Tab-separated table of C-alpha atoms in Angstrom:
chain	number	residue	atom	x	y	z
I	129	UNK	CA	0.000	0.000	0.000
I	130	UNK	CA	1.206	3.503	-0.824
I	131	UNK	CA	-0.495	6.849	-0.212
I	132	UNK	CA	-3.639	5.102	1.025
I	133	UNK	CA	-3.925	2.964	-2.097
I	134	UNK	CA	-2.203	0.124	-3.877
I	135	UNK	CA	0.869	0.572	-6.038
I	136	UNK	CA	0.788	-1.496	-9.230
I	137	UNK	CA	4.096	-2.122	-10.975
I	138	UNK	CA	4.332	-3.710	-14.417
I	139	UNK	CA	7.664	-5.064	-15.627
I	140	UNK	CA	8.087	-6.558	-19.096
I	141	UNK	CA	11.437	-8.026	-20.057
I	142	UNK	CA	12.744	-10.061	-22.990
I	143	UNK	CA	16.412	-10.836	-23.476
I	144	UNK	CA	18.697	-13.017	-25.584
I	145	UNK	CA	22.211	-13.915	-24.443
I	146	UNK	CA	25.198	-15.485	-26.179
I	147	UNK	CA	28.628	-16.686	-25.093
I	148	UNK	CA	31.664	-17.284	-27.276
I	149	UNK	CA	34.685	-19.221	-26.000
I	150	UNK	CA	37.852	-17.509	-27.236
I	151	UNK	CA	40.105	-19.897	-25.314
I	152	UNK	CA	39.653	-22.552	-22.666
I	153	UNK	CA	39.762	-19.890	-19.962
I	154	UNK	CA	38.322	-16.798	-21.714
I	155	UNK	CA	34.783	-16.250	-23.036
I	156	UNK	CA	33.050	-13.203	-24.513
I	157	UNK	CA	29.546	-12.427	-23.205
I	158	UNK	CA	26.855	-10.412	-25.003
I	159	UNK	CA	23.202	-9.807	-24.225
I	160	UNK	CA	20.480	-7.753	-25.915
I	161	UNK	CA	16.807	-7.288	-25.187
I	162	UNK	CA	13.887	-4.976	-24.471
I	163	UNK	CA	12.520	-3.797	-21.145
I	164	UNK	CA	9.533	-1.715	-20.087
I	165	UNK	CA	8.765	-0.724	-16.494
I	166	UNK	CA	5.567	1.068	-15.458
I	167	UNK	CA	5.965	2.228	-11.859
I	168	UNK	CA	4.190	5.251	-10.307
I	169	UNK	CA	6.974	5.602	-7.708
I	170	UNK	CA	9.467	6.433	-10.460
I	171	UNK	CA	9.507	10.208	-10.826
I	172	UNK	CA	12.223	10.000	-13.440
I	173	UNK	CA	11.658	8.757	-16.995
I	174	UNK	CA	10.103	5.278	-16.938
I	175	UNK	CA	12.603	2.700	-18.244
I	176	UNK	CA	11.390	1.652	-21.680
I	177	UNK	CA	13.459	0.528	-24.634
I	178	UNK	CA	16.427	-1.629	-25.648
I	179	UNK	CA	18.818	-2.979	-23.029
I	180	UNK	CA	22.231	-4.538	-23.560
I	181	UNK	CA	25.413	-5.629	-21.868
I	182	UNK	CA	28.767	-7.090	-22.853
I	183	UNK	CA	31.620	-8.515	-20.898
I	184	UNK	CA	34.064	-11.309	-20.302
I	185	UNK	CA	34.199	-14.476	-18.248
I	186	UNK	CA	37.493	-15.883	-16.986
I	187	UNK	CA	37.655	-19.471	-15.752
I	188	UNK	CA	40.877	-20.815	-14.301
I	189	UNK	CA	41.903	-23.628	-12.001
I	190	UNK	CA	41.687	-21.442	-8.907
I	191	UNK	CA	40.258	-18.193	-10.255
I	192	UNK	CA	37.002	-17.230	-11.924
I	193	UNK	CA	35.585	-13.826	-12.803
I	194	UNK	CA	32.595	-12.449	-14.663
I	195	UNK	CA	32.426	-8.754	-15.587
I	196	UNK	CA	29.617	-7.151	-17.604
I	197	UNK	CA	28.858	-3.558	-18.529
I	198	UNK	CA	25.855	-2.215	-20.363
I	199	UNK	CA	22.733	-0.084	-20.325
I	200	UNK	CA	19.566	-0.784	-18.357
I	201	UNK	CA	17.101	1.215	-16.222
I	202	UNK	CA	17.968	4.339	-18.298
I	203	UNK	CA	21.524	4.271	-16.981
I	204	UNK	CA	24.856	2.467	-17.318
I	205	UNK	CA	25.137	-0.722	-15.254
I	206	UNK	CA	28.240	-2.590	-14.066
I	207	UNK	CA	28.226	-6.058	-12.480
I	208	UNK	CA	31.239	-8.008	-11.217
I	209	UNK	CA	31.458	-11.494	-9.710
I	210	UNK	CA	34.894	-12.923	-8.869
I	211	UNK	CA	36.301	-15.781	-6.815
I	212	UNK	CA	39.756	-17.055	-5.916
I	213	UNK	CA	40.746	-20.298	-4.210
I	214	UNK	CA	44.368	-20.011	-3.006
I	215	UNK	CA	44.212	-23.479	-1.405
I	216	UNK	CA	41.771	-26.367	-1.345
I	217	UNK	CA	40.591	-25.196	2.088
I	218	UNK	CA	40.400	-21.439	1.489
I	219	UNK	CA	38.148	-19.436	-0.834
I	220	UNK	CA	37.655	-15.715	-1.465
I	221	UNK	CA	34.715	-14.159	-3.319
I	222	UNK	CA	33.720	-10.606	-4.216
I	223	UNK	CA	30.631	-9.202	-5.937
I	224	UNK	CA	29.485	-5.790	-7.121
I	225	UNK	CA	25.953	-5.244	-8.428
I	226	UNK	CA	23.835	-2.342	-9.655
I	227	UNK	CA	20.095	-2.803	-10.008
I	228	UNK	CA	16.649	-1.219	-9.758
I	229	UNK	CA	14.187	-2.908	-7.404
I	230	UNK	CA	11.855	-2.733	-4.415
I	231	UNK	CA	12.472	-4.140	-0.954
I	232	UNK	CA	9.777	-6.749	-1.524
I	233	UNK	CA	11.459	-7.909	-4.732
I	234	UNK	CA	14.775	-8.088	-2.885
I	235	UNK	CA	13.309	-10.266	-0.133
I	236	UNK	CA	11.790	-12.645	-2.690
I	237	UNK	CA	15.103	-12.773	-4.565
I	238	UNK	CA	17.010	-13.529	-1.364
I	239	UNK	CA	14.870	-16.637	-0.820
I	240	UNK	CA	16.596	-18.211	-3.819
I	241	UNK	CA	19.900	-18.020	-1.884
I	242	UNK	CA	18.487	-19.690	1.246
I	243	UNK	CA	19.722	-23.253	1.625
I	244	UNK	CA	21.062	-25.732	4.168
I	245	UNK	CA	24.624	-26.875	4.735
I	246	UNK	CA	25.787	-30.452	5.185
I	247	UNK	CA	24.630	-30.369	8.810
I	248	UNK	CA	21.175	-29.025	8.014
I	249	UNK	CA	21.731	-25.423	9.164
I	250	UNK	CA	20.046	-22.616	7.212
I	251	UNK	CA	22.680	-20.537	5.401
I	252	UNK	CA	23.001	-17.804	2.785
I	253	UNK	CA	24.685	-19.569	-0.138
I	254	UNK	CA	26.291	-16.285	-1.280
I	255	UNK	CA	28.256	-15.863	1.942
I	256	UNK	CA	28.155	-19.192	3.776
I	257	UNK	CA	27.021	-17.335	6.912
I	258	UNK	CA	24.120	-18.707	8.996
I	259	UNK	CA	20.673	-17.317	8.257
I	260	UNK	CA	19.100	-15.489	11.199
I	261	UNK	CA	15.364	-14.681	10.712
I	262	UNK	CA	14.327	-11.089	11.238
I	263	UNK	CA	17.696	-9.402	10.675
I	264	UNK	CA	17.242	-6.749	7.984
I	265	UNK	CA	19.710	-3.942	7.375
I	266	UNK	CA	17.101	-1.730	5.729
I	267	UNK	CA	13.514	-0.681	6.326
I	268	UNK	CA	10.719	-2.168	4.234
I	269	UNK	CA	9.373	0.281	1.649
I	270	UNK	CA	6.917	-0.090	-1.199
I	271	UNK	CA	8.906	2.136	-3.537
I	272	UNK	CA	11.385	1.446	-6.296
I	273	UNK	CA	15.006	2.407	-5.591
I	274	UNK	CA	18.420	2.075	-7.160
I	275	UNK	CA	20.714	-0.320	-5.330
I	276	UNK	CA	24.512	-0.488	-5.486
I	277	UNK	CA	26.059	-3.265	-3.425
I	278	UNK	CA	29.591	-4.575	-2.840
I	279	UNK	CA	30.420	-7.613	-0.723
I	280	UNK	CA	33.527	-9.701	-0.054
I	281	UNK	CA	33.621	-13.082	1.683
I	282	UNK	CA	36.431	-15.317	2.887
I	283	UNK	CA	36.062	-18.932	4.016
I	284	UNK	CA	38.637	-21.304	5.495
I	285	UNK	CA	38.306	-24.896	6.699
I	286	UNK	CA	40.758	-26.471	9.118
I	287	UNK	CA	40.036	-29.891	10.489
I	288	UNK	CA	36.651	-29.829	12.204
I	289	UNK	CA	36.400	-26.037	12.041
I	290	UNK	CA	35.119	-23.711	9.312
I	291	UNK	CA	35.641	-19.947	9.587
I	292	UNK	CA	33.776	-17.369	7.476
I	293	UNK	CA	34.146	-13.585	7.372
I	294	UNK	CA	32.264	-11.050	5.276
I	295	UNK	CA	32.263	-7.298	4.652
I	296	UNK	CA	29.647	-5.376	2.698
I	297	UNK	CA	28.429	-1.928	1.707
I	298	UNK	CA	25.190	-1.000	-0.007
I	299	UNK	CA	23.615	2.267	-1.114
I	300	UNK	CA	19.952	2.724	-1.942
I	301	UNK	CA	18.891	5.843	-3.780
I	302	UNK	CA	15.190	6.586	-3.966
I	303	UNK	CA	13.326	7.613	-7.095
I	304	UNK	CA	10.524	9.301	-5.122
I	305	UNK	CA	10.812	12.315	-2.854
I	306	UNK	CA	9.409	10.450	0.162
I	307	UNK	CA	12.217	7.853	0.088
I	308	UNK	CA	15.151	8.545	2.403
I	309	UNK	CA	18.410	7.443	0.771
I	310	UNK	CA	20.149	4.754	2.819
I	311	UNK	CA	23.723	3.536	3.177
I	312	UNK	CA	24.684	0.456	5.157
I	313	UNK	CA	28.208	-0.695	5.959
I	314	UNK	CA	29.071	-3.727	8.006
I	315	UNK	CA	30.580	-7.147	8.365
I	316	UNK	CA	30.111	-10.507	9.974
I	317	UNK	CA	31.891	-13.679	10.992
I	318	UNK	CA	30.935	-17.239	11.823
I	319	UNK	CA	32.586	-20.314	13.292
I	320	UNK	CA	31.331	-23.834	12.715
I	321	UNK	CA	32.727	-26.724	14.733
I	322	UNK	CA	31.920	-30.398	14.237
I	323	UNK	CA	31.496	-31.904	17.702
I	324	UNK	CA	30.938	-35.344	16.172
I	325	UNK	CA	29.756	-36.862	12.907
I	326	UNK	CA	26.155	-36.150	13.954
I	327	UNK	CA	26.492	-32.923	15.965
I	328	UNK	CA	27.776	-29.458	15.120
I	329	UNK	CA	27.968	-26.037	16.763
I	330	UNK	CA	27.607	-22.836	14.735
I	331	UNK	CA	28.251	-19.364	16.200
I	332	UNK	CA	27.854	-16.159	14.178
I	333	UNK	CA	27.843	-12.393	14.707
I	334	UNK	CA	27.258	-9.366	12.498
I	335	UNK	CA	27.528	-5.604	12.943
I	336	UNK	CA	26.256	-2.920	10.588
I	337	UNK	CA	25.686	0.818	10.547
I	338	UNK	CA	22.807	2.230	8.534
I	339	UNK	CA	22.672	5.921	7.712
I	340	UNK	CA	19.415	7.501	6.543
I	341	UNK	CA	19.561	10.736	4.572
I	342	UNK	CA	16.958	13.441	4.975
I	343	UNK	CA	15.839	15.798	7.715
I	344	UNK	CA	16.283	14.862	10.433
I	345	UNK	CA	19.105	12.448	9.638
I	346	UNK	CA	19.157	9.063	11.357
I	347	UNK	CA	21.787	6.417	12.094
I	348	UNK	CA	21.114	2.843	13.238
I	349	UNK	CA	23.713	0.498	14.708
I	350	UNK	CA	22.554	-3.110	14.392
I	351	UNK	CA	24.145	-6.079	16.159
I	352	UNK	CA	23.043	-9.650	15.539
I	353	UNK	CA	24.415	-12.800	17.122
I	354	UNK	CA	23.356	-16.428	17.057
I	355	UNK	CA	24.359	-19.824	18.363
I	356	UNK	CA	23.031	-23.015	16.821
I	357	UNK	CA	23.453	-26.597	18.020
I	358	UNK	CA	22.446	-29.123	15.374
I	359	UNK	CA	22.159	-32.901	15.578
I	360	UNK	CA	21.341	-35.568	12.998
I	361	UNK	CA	18.953	-38.111	14.476
I	362	UNK	CA	19.231	-40.147	11.288
I	363	UNK	CA	20.241	-39.723	7.658
I	364	UNK	CA	17.115	-37.693	6.838
I	365	UNK	CA	16.044	-36.298	10.234
I	366	UNK	CA	17.765	-33.214	11.655
I	367	UNK	CA	17.016	-31.310	14.854
I	368	UNK	CA	18.428	-28.074	16.266
I	369	UNK	CA	18.395	-25.693	19.191
I	370	UNK	CA	19.019	-22.033	18.288
I	371	UNK	CA	19.413	-18.753	20.166
I	372	UNK	CA	19.567	-15.408	18.365
I	373	UNK	CA	19.953	-11.830	19.562
I	374	UNK	CA	19.143	-8.688	17.582
I	375	UNK	CA	19.819	-5.232	18.951
I	376	UNK	CA	19.318	-1.913	17.192
I	377	UNK	CA	20.563	1.344	18.704
I	378	UNK	CA	19.237	4.340	16.784
I	379	UNK	CA	19.587	8.093	17.031
I	380	UNK	CA	15.779	7.954	16.813
I	381	UNK	CA	14.905	6.701	20.300
I	382	UNK	CA	11.590	5.159	19.266
I	383	UNK	CA	13.445	2.883	16.812
I	384	UNK	CA	15.581	1.121	19.457
I	385	UNK	CA	14.843	-2.597	19.762
I	386	UNK	CA	16.245	-5.646	21.519
I	387	UNK	CA	15.026	-9.096	20.517
I	388	UNK	CA	15.924	-12.471	21.990
I	389	UNK	CA	14.683	-15.616	20.255
I	390	UNK	CA	15.061	-19.253	21.304
I	391	UNK	CA	13.850	-21.870	18.847
I	392	UNK	CA	13.793	-25.643	18.605
I	393	UNK	CA	13.302	-27.310	15.265
I	394	UNK	CA	12.949	-30.698	13.599
I	395	UNK	CA	13.327	-31.306	9.863
I	396	UNK	CA	12.491	-34.456	7.914
I	397	UNK	CA	13.851	-34.844	4.382
I	398	UNK	CA	11.924	-36.932	1.877
């Protein structure tokens, strides 16, 4: 709902993509299509017309990278996705994306990256960090905005332990005067320890700072932490005990929150 009514957004997209292998490790990428967006929250010119991008893809034994540049949403768009594996136990990834979307679309998109690890714990497949319900860096808005996001993740496995660290920064620029531009910067870390073949312990923490533009300005400091004890009762039955803490300290006193959640779960795979 927006302005007492319902906002209807129509998005039509058609695209054709091609890839040409120059060598075993280098490929040329091209894409061309047509896009039309009808969105009343876009004060600027509604995106309508041809879209394109071109780039390269590098695939090596330990390194891979995909870089594309083109035109979409009435502006130039750059996307980068790179990974490097210095050893068999260590991996590094970095991504940079530019897009036009709503918070609701982002939440639906993020569901595609929700999965479980070998021990049955919910994780974000893009980072390897545990998924903690209810931890959002931004407010929910029913308006279209431009998003620019950079993230870097490192993962290392040593014996029964897996360590993951991540850093990220995202900027959201509104297309409507009522949208307060937002910038979030933060990072997180997790430690997973196998107590036995059937039991594992997963501890994670994340800190982020969100700055809201506008008058008056606002800054939120958000801390999340979780501890998860998982156990396999059988090959296809997994149970867990989880505790999570979310705390938000804001310059807007009414926005301060502290949330403690204890959950017990049982999952049966078929």
